[in-house]
CSV table of C-alpha atoms (C1' of nucleotides) in Angstrom, one decimal:
chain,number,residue,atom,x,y,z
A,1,UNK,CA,-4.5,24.0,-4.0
A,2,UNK,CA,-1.0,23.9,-4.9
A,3,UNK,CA,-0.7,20.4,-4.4
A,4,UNK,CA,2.3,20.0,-6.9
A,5,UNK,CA,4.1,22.4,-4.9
A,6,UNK,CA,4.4,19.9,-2.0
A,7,UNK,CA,6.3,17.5,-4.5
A,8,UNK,CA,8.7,20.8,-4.9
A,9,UNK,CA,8.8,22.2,-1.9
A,10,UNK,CA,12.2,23.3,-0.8
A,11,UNK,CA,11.6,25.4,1.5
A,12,UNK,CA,8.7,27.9,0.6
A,13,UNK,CA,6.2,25.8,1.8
A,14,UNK,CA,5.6,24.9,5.8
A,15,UNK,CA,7.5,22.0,7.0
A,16,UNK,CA,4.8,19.3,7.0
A,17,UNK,CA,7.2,17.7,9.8
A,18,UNK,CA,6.4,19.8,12.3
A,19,UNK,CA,2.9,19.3,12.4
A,20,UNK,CA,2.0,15.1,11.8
A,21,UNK,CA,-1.6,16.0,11.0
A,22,UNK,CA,-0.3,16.3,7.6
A,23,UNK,CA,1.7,13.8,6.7
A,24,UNK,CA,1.8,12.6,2.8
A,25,UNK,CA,-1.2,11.0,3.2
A,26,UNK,CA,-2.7,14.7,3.2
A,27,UNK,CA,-1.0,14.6,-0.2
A,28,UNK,CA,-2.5,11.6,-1.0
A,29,UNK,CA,-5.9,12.2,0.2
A,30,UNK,CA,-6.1,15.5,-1.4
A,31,UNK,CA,-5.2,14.2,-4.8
A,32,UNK,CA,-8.2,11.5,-4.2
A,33,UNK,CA,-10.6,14.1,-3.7
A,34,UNK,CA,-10.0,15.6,-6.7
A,35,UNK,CA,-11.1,12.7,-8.8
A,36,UNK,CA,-14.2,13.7,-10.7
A,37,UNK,CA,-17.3,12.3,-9.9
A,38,UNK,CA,-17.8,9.4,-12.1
A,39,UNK,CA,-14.2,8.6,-12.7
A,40,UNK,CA,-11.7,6.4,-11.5
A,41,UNK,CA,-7.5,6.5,-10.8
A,42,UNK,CA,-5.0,4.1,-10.0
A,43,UNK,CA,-2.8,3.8,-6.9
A,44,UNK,CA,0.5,4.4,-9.5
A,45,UNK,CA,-0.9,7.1,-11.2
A,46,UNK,CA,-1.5,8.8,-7.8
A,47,UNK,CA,2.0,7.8,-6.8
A,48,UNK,CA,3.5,9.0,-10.2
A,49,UNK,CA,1.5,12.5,-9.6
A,50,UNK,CA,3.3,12.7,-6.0
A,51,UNK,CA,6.8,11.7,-7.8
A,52,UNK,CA,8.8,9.2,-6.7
A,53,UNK,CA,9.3,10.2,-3.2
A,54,UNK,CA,6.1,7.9,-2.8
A,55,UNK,CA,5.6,4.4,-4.2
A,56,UNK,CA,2.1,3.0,-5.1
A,57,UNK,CA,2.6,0.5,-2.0
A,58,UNK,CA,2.6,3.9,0.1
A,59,UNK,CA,-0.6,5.0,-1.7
A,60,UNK,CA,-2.7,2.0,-1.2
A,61,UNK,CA,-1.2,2.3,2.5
A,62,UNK,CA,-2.7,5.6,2.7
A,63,UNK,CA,-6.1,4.7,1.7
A,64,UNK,CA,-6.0,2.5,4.3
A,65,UNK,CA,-6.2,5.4,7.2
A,66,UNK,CA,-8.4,7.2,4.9
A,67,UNK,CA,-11.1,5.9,6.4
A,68,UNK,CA,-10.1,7.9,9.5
A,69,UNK,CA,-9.3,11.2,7.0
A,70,UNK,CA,-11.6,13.8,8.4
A,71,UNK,CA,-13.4,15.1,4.8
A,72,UNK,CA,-14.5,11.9,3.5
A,73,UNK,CA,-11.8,10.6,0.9
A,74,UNK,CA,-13.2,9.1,-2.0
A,75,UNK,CA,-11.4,6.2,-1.6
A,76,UNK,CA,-14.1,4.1,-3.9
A,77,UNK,CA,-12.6,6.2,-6.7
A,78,UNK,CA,-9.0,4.1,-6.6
A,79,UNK,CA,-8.5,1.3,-8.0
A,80,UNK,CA,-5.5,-0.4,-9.1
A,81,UNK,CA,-3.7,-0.5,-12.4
A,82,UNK,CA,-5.7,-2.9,-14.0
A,83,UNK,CA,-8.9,-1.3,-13.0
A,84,UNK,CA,-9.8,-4.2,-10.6
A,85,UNK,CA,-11.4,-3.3,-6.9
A,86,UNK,CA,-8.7,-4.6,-5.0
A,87,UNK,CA,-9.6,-2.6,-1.9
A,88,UNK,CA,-13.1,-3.9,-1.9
A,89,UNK,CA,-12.3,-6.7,0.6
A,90,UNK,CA,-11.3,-4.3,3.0
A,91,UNK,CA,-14.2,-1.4,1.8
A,92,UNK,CA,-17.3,-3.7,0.6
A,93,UNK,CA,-19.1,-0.3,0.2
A,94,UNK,CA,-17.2,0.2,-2.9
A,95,UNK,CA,-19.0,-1.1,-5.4
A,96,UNK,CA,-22.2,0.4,-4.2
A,97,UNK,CA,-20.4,3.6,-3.9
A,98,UNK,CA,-19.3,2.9,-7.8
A,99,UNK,CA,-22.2,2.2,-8.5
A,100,UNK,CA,-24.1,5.4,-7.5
A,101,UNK,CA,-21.1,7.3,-9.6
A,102,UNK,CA,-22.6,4.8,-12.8
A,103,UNK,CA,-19.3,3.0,-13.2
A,104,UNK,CA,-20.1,-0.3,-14.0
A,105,UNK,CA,-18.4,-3.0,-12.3
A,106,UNK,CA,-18.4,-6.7,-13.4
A,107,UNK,CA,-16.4,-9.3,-11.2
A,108,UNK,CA,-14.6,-6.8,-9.4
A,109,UNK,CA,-13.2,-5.3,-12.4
A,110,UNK,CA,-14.3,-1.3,-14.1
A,111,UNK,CA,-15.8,-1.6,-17.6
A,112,UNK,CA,-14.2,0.5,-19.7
A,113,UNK,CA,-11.2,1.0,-17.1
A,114,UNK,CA,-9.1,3.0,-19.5
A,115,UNK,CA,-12.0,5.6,-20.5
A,116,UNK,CA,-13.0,6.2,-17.4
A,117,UNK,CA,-9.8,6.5,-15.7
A,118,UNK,CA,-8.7,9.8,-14.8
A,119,UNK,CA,-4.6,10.5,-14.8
A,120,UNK,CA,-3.8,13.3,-12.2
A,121,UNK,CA,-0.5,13.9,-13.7
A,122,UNK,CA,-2.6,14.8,-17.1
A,123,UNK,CA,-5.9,16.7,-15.5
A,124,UNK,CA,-3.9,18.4,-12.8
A,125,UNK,CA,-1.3,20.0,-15.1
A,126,UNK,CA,1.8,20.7,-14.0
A,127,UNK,CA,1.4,24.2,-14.6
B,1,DC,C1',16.6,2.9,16.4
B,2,DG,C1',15.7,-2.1,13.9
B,3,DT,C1',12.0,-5.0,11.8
B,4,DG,C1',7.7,-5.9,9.7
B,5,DT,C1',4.1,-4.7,6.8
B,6,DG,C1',1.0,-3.0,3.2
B,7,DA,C1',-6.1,-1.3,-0.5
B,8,DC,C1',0.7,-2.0,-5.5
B,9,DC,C1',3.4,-2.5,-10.0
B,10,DG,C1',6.1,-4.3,-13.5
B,11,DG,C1',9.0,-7.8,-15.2
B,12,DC,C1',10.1,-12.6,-16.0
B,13,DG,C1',9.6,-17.8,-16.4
C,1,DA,C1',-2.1,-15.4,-20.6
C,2,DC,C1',-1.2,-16.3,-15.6
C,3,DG,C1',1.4,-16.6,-11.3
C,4,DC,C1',5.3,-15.6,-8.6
C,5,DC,C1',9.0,-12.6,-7.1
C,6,DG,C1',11.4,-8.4,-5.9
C,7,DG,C1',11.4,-3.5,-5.2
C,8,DC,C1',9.2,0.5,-3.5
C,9,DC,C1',9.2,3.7,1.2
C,10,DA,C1',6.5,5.7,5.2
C,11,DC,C1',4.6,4.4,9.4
C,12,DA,C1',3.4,1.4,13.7
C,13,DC,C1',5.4,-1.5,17.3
DNA sequence: CGTGTGACCGGCG
DNA sequence: ACGCCGGCCACAC
């Protein structure tokens, strides 16, 4: 998937300006769907992955048209740093969603954040 | 082309 | 420990 090289792309890679259909919230959304079933990330971590040419803001942003992203985006799967569903005012399926992935949830907040949070920067490698 | 906005994050009082 | 404030940057109007 060489989804790292769009963080380095200089100019081997296809100039993602020319087409908007992928925008960086193609890089967004395809670092979402690699989150393991059962496993949770954070909007930063996702945003530390890209590098710093996206900030966490620009993550949770993205989620927000990912509703609209053609292959479902697991957008349940993203939480923020503190392992709280901050999103689910604005996607109430989440915690069913969670739920069916047997994360428990208690007052809007993962159990066991930390163990089942999944760091792309760590899983993906840099190679 | 300027301004506002956002499913965030980390620091500081 | 908790709440507020500023910074972050792409995208819609």
């Amino acid at each position: 998937m060489a989804i790292k090289n769009n963080k380095s792309n200089k100019s081997t890679e296809q100039p993602r300006s020319l087409t908007k259909q992928y925008s960086f919230f193609e890089d967004v959304y395809e670092v979402v769907r690699q989150i393991p079933k059962g496993r949770v990330t954070s909007y930063g971590a996702i945003s530390n992955y890209l590098g710093t040419k996206v900030s966490a803001r620009m993550v949770g942003w993205a989620m927000n048209a990912a509703g609209s992203a053609k292959p479902k985006v697991p957008a349940h799967r993203v939480v923020n740093s503190k392992g709280i569903l901050s999103a689910k005012a604005l996607f109430p399926s989440m915690e069913g969603l969670l739920a069916k992935e047997k994360i428990k949830v208690e007052n809007d907040k993962i159990i066991d954040f930390k163990n089942l949070f999944w760091d792309p920067a760590k899983e993906l490698s840099i190679d």
